[in-house]
PDB file of C-alpha atoms in Angstrom:
ATOM      1  CA  MET A 210      -1.248  -8.742  11.206  1.00 88.00           C
ATOM      2  CA  LEU A 211      -3.731  -6.098  10.052  1.00 94.00           C
ATOM      3  CA  ARG A 212      -7.233  -6.532  11.491  1.00 95.00           C
ATOM      4  CA  ILE A 213     -10.073  -4.223  10.429  1.00 97.00           C
ATOM      5  CA  SER A 214     -13.449  -4.530  12.117  1.00 97.00           C
ATOM      6  CA  GLN A 215     -16.731  -2.774  11.242  1.00 97.00           C
ATOM      7  CA  LEU A 216     -14.945   0.093   9.513  1.00 97.00           C
ATOM      8  CA  VAL A 217     -17.192   2.975   8.466  1.00 97.00           C
ATOM      9  CA  LYS A 218     -16.222   6.124   6.616  1.00 96.00           C
ATOM     10  CA  ARG A 219     -18.783   8.815   5.899  1.00 93.00           C
ATOM     11  CA  TYR A 220     -18.131  12.217   4.335  1.00 91.00           C
ATOM     12  CA  GLY A 221     -20.591  14.766   5.728  1.00 87.00           C
ATOM     13  CA  ASN A 222     -24.212  13.619   5.709  1.00 86.00           C
ATOM     14  CA  GLY A 223     -23.909  11.497   2.590  1.00 84.00           C
ATOM     15  CA  GLU A 224     -24.012   7.737   2.145  1.00 89.00           C
ATOM     16  CA  PRO A 225     -21.039   6.002   3.827  1.00 93.00           C
ATOM     17  CA  VAL A 226     -18.146   5.193   1.496  1.00 95.00           C
ATOM     18  CA  LEU A 227     -17.207   2.241   3.724  1.00 96.00           C
ATOM     19  CA  LYS A 228     -20.048   0.337   5.343  1.00 95.00           C
ATOM     20  CA  GLY A 229     -19.029  -1.824   8.264  1.00 94.00           C
ATOM     21  CA  LEU A 230     -16.078  -3.454   6.498  1.00 95.00           C
ATOM     22  CA  ASP A 231     -14.198  -6.391   8.058  1.00 96.00           C
ATOM     23  CA  LEU A 232     -10.807  -7.539   6.784  1.00 96.00           C
ATOM     24  CA  GLU A 233      -7.743  -9.373   8.041  1.00 93.00           C
ATOM     25  CA  VAL A 234      -4.343  -9.384   6.348  1.00 92.00           C
ATOM     26  CA  PRO A 235      -1.818 -11.740   7.937  1.00 86.00           C
ATOM     27  CA  GLY A 236       1.974 -11.369   7.691  1.00 80.00           C
ATOM     28  CA  GLU A 237       3.870 -12.254   4.532  1.00 80.00           C
ATOM     29  CA  SER A 238       0.797 -12.166   2.286  1.00 87.00           C
ATOM     30  CA  VAL A 239       0.107 -10.196  -0.907  1.00 93.00           C
ATOM     31  CA  VAL A 240      -3.523  -9.168  -1.108  1.00 96.00           C
ATOM     32  CA  SER A 241      -5.143  -7.215  -3.920  1.00 97.00           C
ATOM     33  CA  ILE A 242      -8.298  -5.141  -3.676  1.00 97.00           C
ATOM     34  CA  ILE A 243     -10.440  -4.931  -6.804  1.00 97.00           C
ATOM     35  CA  GLY A 244     -13.670  -3.144  -7.614  1.00 95.00           C
ATOM     36  CA  ALA A 245     -15.191  -0.460  -9.793  1.00 93.00           C
ATOM     37  CA  SER A 246     -14.390   3.207  -9.323  1.00 89.00           C
ATOM     38  CA  GLY A 247     -16.211   4.460  -6.217  1.00 89.00           C
ATOM     39  CA  ALA A 248     -16.135   1.097  -4.463  1.00 93.00           C
ATOM     40  CA  GLY A 249     -14.097   2.563  -1.593  1.00 94.00           C
ATOM     41  CA  LYS A 250     -10.717   0.964  -2.337  1.00 95.00           C
ATOM     42  CA  SER A 251      -8.579   4.077  -1.971  1.00 93.00           C
ATOM     43  CA  THR A 252     -10.569   5.275   1.022  1.00 95.00           C
ATOM     44  CA  LEU A 253      -9.877   1.962   2.745  1.00 96.00           C
ATOM     45  CA  LEU A 254      -6.111   2.290   2.281  1.00 95.00           C
ATOM     46  CA  ARG A 255      -6.108   5.883   3.418  1.00 94.00           C
ATOM     47  CA  CYS A 256      -8.080   4.996   6.531  1.00 96.00           C
ATOM     48  CA  ILE A 257      -5.453   2.404   7.479  1.00 96.00           C
ATOM     49  CA  ASN A 258      -2.715   5.025   7.769  1.00 93.00           C
ATOM     50  CA  ARG A 259      -5.204   7.740   8.723  1.00 93.00           C
ATOM     51  CA  LEU A 260      -4.616   9.971   5.752  1.00 93.00           C
ATOM     52  CA  VAL A 261      -8.416   9.821   5.967  1.00 93.00           C
ATOM     53  CA  GLU A 262     -10.084   9.694   9.384  1.00 94.00           C
ATOM     54  CA  PRO A 263     -12.461   6.707   9.859  1.00 96.00           C
ATOM     55  CA  SER A 264     -15.934   7.576  11.089  1.00 95.00           C
ATOM     56  CA  SER A 265     -16.112   4.451  13.286  1.00 96.00           C
ATOM     57  CA  GLY A 266     -14.759   0.950  13.583  1.00 97.00           C
ATOM     58  CA  SER A 267     -11.403  -0.567  14.478  1.00 97.00           C
ATOM     59  CA  ILE A 268      -8.056  -0.763  12.619  1.00 97.00           C
ATOM     60  CA  GLU A 269      -5.455  -2.799  14.456  1.00 96.00           C
ATOM     61  CA  LEU A 270      -1.870  -3.329  13.227  1.00 94.00           C
ATOM     62  CA  ASN A 271       0.271  -5.781  15.165  1.00 92.00           C
ATOM     63  CA  GLY A 272      -1.809  -5.236  18.265  1.00 91.00           C
ATOM     64  CA  VAL A 273      -1.892  -1.428  18.048  1.00 94.00           C
ATOM     65  CA  GLU A 274      -5.278   0.188  17.677  1.00 96.00           C
ATOM     66  CA  ILE A 275      -4.615   2.873  15.045  1.00 96.00           C
ATOM     67  CA  THR A 276      -7.928   4.698  15.229  1.00 95.00           C
ATOM     68  CA  THR A 277      -7.362   5.943  18.814  1.00 94.00           C
ATOM     69  CA  LEU A 278      -3.761   7.177  18.377  1.00 94.00           C
ATOM     70  CA  ARG A 279      -2.978  10.842  18.792  1.00 92.00           C
ATOM     71  CA  ARG A 280      -0.085  13.096  17.697  1.00 89.00           C
ATOM     72  CA  GLU A 281       3.237  11.493  18.637  1.00 90.00           C
ATOM     73  CA  GLU A 282       1.863   7.965  18.919  1.00 92.00           C
ATOM     74  CA  LEU A 283       0.226   8.343  15.522  1.00 93.00           C
ATOM     75  CA  ARG A 284       3.428   9.661  13.999  1.00 90.00           C
ATOM     76  CA  ARG A 285       5.449   6.744  15.359  1.00 91.00           C
ATOM     77  CA  THR A 286       2.945   4.198  14.089  1.00 92.00           C
ATOM     78  CA  ARG A 287       2.407   5.872  10.715  1.00 91.00           C
ATOM     79  CA  ARG A 288       6.140   5.702   9.931  1.00 90.00           C
ATOM     80  CA  ARG A 289       5.832   1.900  10.010  1.00 92.00           C
ATOM     81  CA  ILE A 290       3.118   1.927   7.320  1.00 95.00           C
ATOM     82  CA  GLY A 291       4.729   2.192   3.912  1.00 95.00           C
ATOM     83  CA  MET A 292       2.646   3.808   1.172  1.00 95.00           C
ATOM     84  CA  ILE A 293       3.129   3.636  -2.586  1.00 94.00           C
ATOM     85  CA  PHE A 294       1.057   6.137  -4.605  1.00 91.00           C
ATOM     86  CA  GLN A 295      -0.407   6.070  -8.091  1.00 88.00           C
ATOM     87  CA  GLY A 296       1.035   9.520  -8.811  1.00 87.00           C
ATOM     88  CA  PHE A 297       4.461   8.667  -7.271  1.00 91.00           C
ATOM     89  CA  ASN A 298       4.398  11.699  -4.903  1.00 90.00           C
ATOM     90  CA  LEU A 299       8.069  12.508  -5.471  1.00 95.00           C
ATOM     91  CA  VAL A 300       9.692  15.927  -5.097  1.00 94.00           C
ATOM     92  CA  ASP A 301      10.737  16.550  -8.669  1.00 94.00           C
ATOM     93  CA  ARG A 302      13.562  18.988  -7.954  1.00 94.00           C
ATOM     94  CA  LEU A 303      15.278  16.575  -5.520  1.00 95.00           C
ATOM     95  CA  SER A 304      17.568  13.736  -6.454  1.00 96.00           C
ATOM     96  CA  VAL A 305      16.575  10.118  -6.282  1.00 97.00           C
ATOM     97  CA  MET A 306      18.673   9.662  -3.147  1.00 96.00           C
ATOM     98  CA  GLU A 307      17.018  12.645  -1.475  1.00 95.00           C
ATOM     99  CA  ASN A 308      13.550  11.359  -2.332  1.00 96.00           C
ATOM    100  CA  VAL A 309      14.402   7.950  -1.026  1.00 96.00           C
ATOM    101  CA  GLN A 310      15.644   9.459   2.234  1.00 95.00           C
ATOM    102  CA  CYS A 311      12.193  11.029   2.717  1.00 94.00           C
ATOM    103  CA  GLY A 312      11.237   7.590   3.960  1.00 93.00           C
ATOM    104  CA  ARG A 313      13.396   8.247   7.024  1.00 92.00           C
ATOM    105  CA  LEU A 314      11.876  11.574   7.982  1.00 90.00           C
ATOM    106  CA  GLY A 315       9.970   9.945  10.835  1.00 85.00           C
ATOM    107  CA  TYR A 316      13.171   8.564  12.331  1.00 86.00           C
ATOM    108  CA  ILE A 317      15.778  11.373  12.119  1.00 86.00           C
ATOM    109  CA  PRO A 318      15.925  14.852  13.718  1.00 85.00           C
ATOM    110  CA  TYR A 319      14.513  17.745  11.698  1.00 83.00           C
ATOM    111  CA  TRP A 320      17.901  19.477  11.404  1.00 82.00           C
ATOM    112  CA  ARG A 321      19.400  16.457   9.637  1.00 85.00           C
ATOM    113  CA  ALA A 322      16.649  16.431   7.080  1.00 79.00           C
ATOM    114  CA  ALA A 323      16.794  20.214   6.586  1.00 79.00           C
ATOM    115  CA  LEU A 324      20.542  20.125   6.023  1.00 81.00           C
ATOM    116  CA  ARG A 325      20.341  16.847   4.072  1.00 83.00           C
ATOM    117  CA  ARG A 326      22.856  15.265   6.422  1.00 88.00           C
ATOM    118  CA  TYR A 327      21.529  11.762   6.419  1.00 91.00           C
ATOM    119  CA  PRO A 328      23.068   9.064   8.676  1.00 93.00           C
ATOM    120  CA  GLN A 329      25.547   6.853   6.855  1.00 94.00           C
ATOM    121  CA  GLU A 330      23.576   3.741   7.720  1.00 95.00           C
ATOM    122  CA  ASP A 331      20.538   5.222   5.999  1.00 95.00           C
ATOM    123  CA  ILE A 332      22.590   6.067   2.907  1.00 95.00           C
ATOM    124  CA  ASP A 333      24.004   2.533   2.860  1.00 96.00           C
ATOM    125  CA  ARG A 334      20.551   0.998   3.183  1.00 96.00           C
ATOM    126  CA  ALA A 335      19.236   3.264   0.423  1.00 96.00           C
ATOM    127  CA  PHE A 336      21.968   2.145  -1.972  1.00 96.00           C
ATOM    128  CA  HIS A 337      21.252  -1.479  -1.094  1.00 96.00           C
ATOM    129  CA  LEU A 338      17.546  -1.130  -1.808  1.00 95.00           C
ATOM    130  CA  MET A 339      18.071   0.956  -4.967  1.00 95.00           C
ATOM    131  CA  GLU A 340      20.449  -1.692  -6.249  1.00 95.00           C
ATOM    132  CA  ARG A 341      17.821  -4.320  -5.511  1.00 93.00           C
ATOM    133  CA  VAL A 342      15.206  -2.545  -7.670  1.00 93.00           C
ATOM    134  CA  GLY A 343      17.660  -1.455 -10.354  1.00 93.00           C
ATOM    135  CA  ILE A 344      17.907   2.323  -9.845  1.00 95.00           C
ATOM    136  CA  ALA A 345      21.185   2.739  -7.904  1.00 96.00           C
ATOM    137  CA  HIS A 346      22.824   4.354 -10.911  1.00 95.00           C
ATOM    138  CA  TYR A 347      20.190   7.122 -10.772  1.00 96.00           C
ATOM    139  CA  ALA A 348      21.040   8.126  -7.162  1.00 96.00           C
ATOM    140  CA  ASP A 349      22.146  11.651  -8.080  1.00 96.00           C
ATOM    141  CA  LYS A 350      19.620  12.217 -10.861  1.00 97.00           C
ATOM    142  CA  ARG A 351      16.667  14.540 -10.406  1.00 97.00           C
ATOM    143  CA  ALA A 352      13.376  12.749  -9.980  1.00 96.00           C
ATOM    144  CA  ASP A 353      11.750  14.676 -12.850  1.00 95.00           C
ATOM    145  CA  GLU A 354      14.273  13.188 -15.271  1.00 96.00           C
ATOM    146  CA  LEU A 355      13.062   9.630 -14.730  1.00 96.00           C
ATOM    147  CA  SER A 356      10.502   7.548 -16.602  1.00 94.00           C
ATOM    148  CA  GLY A 357       7.264   6.507 -14.956  1.00 94.00           C
ATOM    149  CA  GLY A 358       8.529   3.042 -14.093  1.00 94.00           C
ATOM    150  CA  GLU A 359      11.755   4.438 -12.634  1.00 95.00           C
ATOM    151  CA  ARG A 360       9.800   6.987 -10.595  1.00 95.00           C
ATOM    152  CA  GLN A 361       7.591   4.245  -9.171  1.00 94.00           C
ATOM    153  CA  ARG A 362      10.673   2.262  -8.185  1.00 95.00           C
ATOM    154  CA  VAL A 363      11.851   5.290  -6.253  1.00 96.00           C
ATOM    155  CA  GLY A 364       8.478   5.343  -4.541  1.00 95.00           C
ATOM    156  CA  VAL A 365       8.867   1.681  -3.630  1.00 95.00           C
ATOM    157  CA  VAL A 366      12.331   2.216  -2.119  1.00 96.00           C
ATOM    158  CA  ARG A 367      11.146   5.329  -0.221  1.00 96.00           C
ATOM    159  CA  ALA A 368       8.389   3.194   1.352  1.00 96.00           C
ATOM    160  CA  LEU A 369      10.841   0.409   2.191  1.00 96.00           C
ATOM    161  CA  MET A 370      13.175   2.930   3.838  1.00 95.00           C
ATOM    162  CA  GLN A 371      10.491   3.344   6.507  1.00 94.00           C
ATOM    163  CA  ASP A 372      11.210  -0.223   7.632  1.00 93.00           C
ATOM    164  CA  PRO A 373       7.468  -0.802   7.426  1.00 94.00           C
ATOM    165  CA  ASP A 374       5.320  -3.409   9.159  1.00 94.00           C
ATOM    166  CA  ILE A 375       2.940  -3.325   6.174  1.00 95.00           C
ATOM    167  CA  LEU A 376       3.093  -1.948   2.628  1.00 95.00           C
ATOM    168  CA  LEU A 377       0.060  -0.253   1.087  1.00 96.00           C
ATOM    169  CA  ALA A 378      -0.010   0.352  -2.668  1.00 96.00           C
ATOM    170  CA  ASP A 379      -2.729   2.576  -4.135  1.00 94.00           C
ATOM    171  CA  GLU A 380      -3.016   1.836  -7.859  1.00 93.00           C
ATOM    172  CA  PRO A 381       0.787   1.509  -8.230  1.00 93.00           C
ATOM    173  CA  THR A 382       0.599   0.583 -11.924  1.00 91.00           C
ATOM    174  CA  ALA A 383      -2.256   2.801 -13.120  1.00 89.00           C
ATOM    175  CA  SER A 384       0.090   5.432 -14.657  1.00 85.00           C
ATOM    176  CA  LEU A 385       2.383   2.856 -16.309  1.00 91.00           C
ATOM    177  CA  ASP A 386       2.478   0.988 -19.613  1.00 92.00           C
ATOM    178  CA  PRO A 387       1.592  -2.725 -19.553  1.00 92.00           C
ATOM    179  CA  VAL A 388       5.175  -4.030 -19.539  1.00 93.00           C
ATOM    180  CA  THR A 389       6.308  -1.709 -16.779  1.00 93.00           C
ATOM    181  CA  SER A 390       3.128  -2.470 -14.830  1.00 93.00           C
ATOM    182  CA  ARG A 391       3.960  -6.136 -14.781  1.00 93.00           C
ATOM    183  CA  GLN A 392       7.537  -5.387 -13.735  1.00 93.00           C
ATOM    184  CA  ILE A 393       6.311  -3.317 -10.744  1.00 94.00           C
ATOM    185  CA  MET A 394       3.829  -6.010  -9.686  1.00 94.00           C
ATOM    186  CA  GLU A 395       6.468  -8.711  -9.932  1.00 94.00           C
ATOM    187  CA  LEU A 396       8.830  -6.498  -7.890  1.00 93.00           C
ATOM    188  CA  LEU A 397       6.259  -6.007  -5.141  1.00 93.00           C
ATOM    189  CA  GLN A 398       5.564  -9.756  -5.081  1.00 92.00           C
ATOM    190  CA  LYS A 399       9.251 -10.597  -4.700  1.00 92.00           C
ATOM    191  CA  LEU A 400       9.941  -7.912  -2.111  1.00 91.00           C
ATOM    192  CA  ALA A 401       7.037  -9.128   0.013  1.00 90.00           C
ATOM    193  CA  ALA A 402       8.551 -12.605   0.101  1.00 90.00           C
ATOM    194  CA  GLU A 403      12.125 -11.418   0.633  1.00 90.00           C
ATOM    195  CA  LEU A 404      11.268  -8.932   3.420  1.00 89.00           C
ATOM    196  CA  HIS A 405       8.440 -10.968   4.993  1.00 90.00           C
ATOM    197  CA  LEU A 406       6.030  -8.076   4.476  1.00 91.00           C
ATOM    198  CA  PRO A 407       2.274  -8.098   4.174  1.00 93.00           C
ATOM    199  CA  VAL A 408       1.285  -6.065   1.081  1.00 95.00           C
ATOM    200  CA  LEU A 409      -2.181  -4.665   0.357  1.00 96.00           C
ATOM    201  CA  ILE A 410      -2.596  -3.475  -3.232  1.00 96.00           C
ATOM    202  CA  ASN A 411      -5.530  -1.464  -4.611  1.00 96.00           C
ATOM    203  CA  ILE A 412      -5.609  -2.361  -8.323  1.00 95.00           C
ATOM    204  CA  HIS A 413      -7.936  -2.059 -11.347  1.00 91.00           C
ATOM    205  CA  ASN A 414      -6.149  -4.671 -13.484  1.00 93.00           C
ATOM    206  CA  VAL A 415      -7.814  -7.950 -12.528  1.00 95.00           C
ATOM    207  CA  GLY A 416      -5.332  -9.957 -14.665  1.00 94.00           C
ATOM    208  CA  GLU A 417      -2.420  -8.592 -12.658  1.00 95.00           C
ATOM    209  CA  ALA A 418      -4.292  -9.257  -9.410  1.00 96.00           C
ATOM    210  CA  ARG A 419      -4.768 -12.899 -10.438  1.00 95.00           C
ATOM    211  CA  GLU A 420      -1.153 -13.338 -11.502  1.00 95.00           C
ATOM    212  CA  TYR A 421       0.764 -11.512  -8.779  1.00 95.00           C
ATOM    213  CA  THR A 422      -1.291 -11.734  -5.596  1.00 95.00           C
ATOM    214  CA  GLU A 423      -2.269 -14.787  -3.597  1.00 94.00           C
ATOM    215  CA  ARG A 424      -5.591 -13.429  -2.351  1.00 96.00           C
ATOM    216  CA  ILE A 425      -8.148 -11.134  -3.935  1.00 97.00           C
ATOM    217  CA  VAL A 426     -10.635  -8.953  -2.074  1.00 97.00           C
ATOM    218  CA  GLY A 427     -13.580  -7.615  -4.091  1.00 97.00           C
ATOM    219  CA  MET A 428     -15.401  -4.431  -3.018  1.00 96.00           C
ATOM    220  CA  ARG A 429     -18.595  -2.859  -4.208  1.00 94.00           C
ATOM    221  CA  PHE A 430     -20.243   0.260  -2.766  1.00 93.00           C
ATOM    222  CA  GLY A 431     -18.163   0.153   0.414  1.00 94.00           C
ATOM    223  CA  LYS A 432     -18.763  -3.513   1.185  1.00 94.00           C
ATOM    224  CA  LEU A 433     -16.512  -6.538   0.943  1.00 94.00           C
ATOM    225  CA  ILE A 434     -18.351  -9.035  -1.290  1.00 93.00           C
ATOM    226  CA  PHE A 435     -15.599 -11.401  -2.393  1.00 96.00           C
ATOM    227  CA  ASP A 436     -12.563 -12.715  -0.517  1.00 96.00           C
ATOM    228  CA  GLY A 437     -10.707 -15.676  -1.873  1.00 96.00           C
ATOM    229  CA  LYS A 438      -7.904 -17.096  -3.969  1.00 95.00           C
ATOM    230  CA  PRO A 439      -7.360 -15.947  -7.542  1.00 95.00           C
ATOM    231  CA  GLU A 440      -8.708 -19.236  -8.938  1.00 95.00           C
ATOM    232  CA  ASP A 441     -11.968 -18.690  -7.054  1.00 95.00           C
ATOM    233  CA  LEU A 442     -12.622 -15.408  -8.905  1.00 95.00           C
ATOM    234  CA  ASP A 443     -14.939 -16.930 -11.534  1.00 94.00           C
ATOM    235  CA  GLN A 444     -17.386 -15.040 -13.759  1.00 93.00           C
ATOM    236  CA  ASP A 445     -20.172 -15.106 -11.162  1.00 93.00           C
ATOM    237  CA  ALA A 446     -17.823 -13.525  -8.591  1.00 94.00           C
ATOM    238  CA  MET A 447     -16.699 -10.904 -11.143  1.00 94.00           C
ATOM    239  CA  ASP A 448     -20.372 -10.085 -11.823  1.00 93.00           C
ATOM    240  CA  ALA A 449     -20.917  -9.663  -8.054  1.00 93.00           C
ATOM    241  CA  VAL A 450     -17.972  -7.254  -7.816  1.00 94.00           C
ATOM    242  CA  TYR A 451     -18.543  -5.235 -10.992  1.00 92.00           C
ATOM    243  CA  SER A 452     -22.187  -5.672 -11.876  1.00 84.00           C
ATOM    244  CA  GLY A 453     -23.866  -5.674  -8.483  1.00 59.00           C
ATOM    245  CA  THR A 454     -25.716  -8.929  -8.043  1.00 44.00           C
ATOM    246  CA  SER A 455     -27.844  -9.487  -4.987  1.00 39.00           C
ATOM    247  CA  GLU A 456     -26.284  -9.619  -1.543  1.00 43.00           C
ATOM    248  CA  ASP A 457     -27.072 -13.320  -1.290  1.00 39.00           C
ATOM    249  CA  ALA A 458     -25.238 -14.046  -4.512  1.00 37.00           C
ATOM    250  CA  ALA A 459     -22.287 -11.932  -3.378  1.00 38.00           C
ATOM    251  CA  ARG A 460     -22.015 -13.758  -0.079  1.00 42.00           C
ATOM    252  CA  GLN A 461     -22.077 -17.041  -1.924  1.00 39.00           C
ATOM    253  CA  HIS A 462     -18.671 -16.172  -3.403  1.00 42.00           C
ATOM    254  CA  THR A 463     -17.019 -15.193  -0.101  1.00 44.00           C
ATOM    255  CA  PRO A 464     -15.079 -18.222   1.259  1.00 43.00           C
ATOM    256  CA  ASN A 465     -14.997 -18.621   4.987  1.00 41.00           C
ATOM    257  CA  SER A 466     -11.885 -17.928   7.043  1.00 37.00           C
ATOM    258  CA  GLU A 467     -10.925 -21.612   7.263  1.00 35.00           C
ATOM    259  CA  ALA A 468     -10.855 -21.913   3.513  1.00 36.00           C
ATOM    260  CA  LEU A 469      -8.663 -18.806   3.191  1.00 37.00           C
ATOM    261  CA  ALA A 470      -6.157 -20.211   5.688  1.00 37.00           C
ATOM    262  CA  THR A 471      -5.500 -23.324   3.603  1.00 34.00           C
TER     263      THR A 471
END
């Protein structure tokens, strides 16, 4: 369970990017975050794993308060938060297998990583996951020789190698063609069910959010103004998210927690 309470992020003396945001993501759920550029979607994901430091508020993952962790405690917790990036974030000169094993860096001694002497159980798990997403035959291929869709599958496996408690995906299909985008979203949907993982996806494509996620969160100017099922995202709710209707109108399209639980 991810529980976020009154989260605020401010850069310098400017207007806060996140303004007292509250959000809960239970286990085994696939949740998409939509909103115009500048809504705070990426900042929210980066606050969860503290790639960006929150200004105030609470972020709790499975009972652990992330915002107060320091050094070793933060490192141990962060390794259980899988992250999939829009730009893939692969090391181009390394092989697919070596990139995938980067997901284990928080678990193995430094000397093993430096010498690329990965535990056999990690190699076996990597092959299993790569087979699952269809890239096992690329294990020895350099990352820069892959297509965009193949590179993103490497990113997915790398995140899963962390044995994560939650998977965060920041615009995972933005750099991909429409067909490959749908394949990646379908893959994330299936993996969430198979591995019993909560998945939080920041996405611009509302059609994909409707089709592949079971809950949609709409943000505008750092606030959560829609939270409901895909079928509840009607034109009025879309206007609230992307056109900026009044706060009263926005609240009208935010179902209560009891409705979301059904």
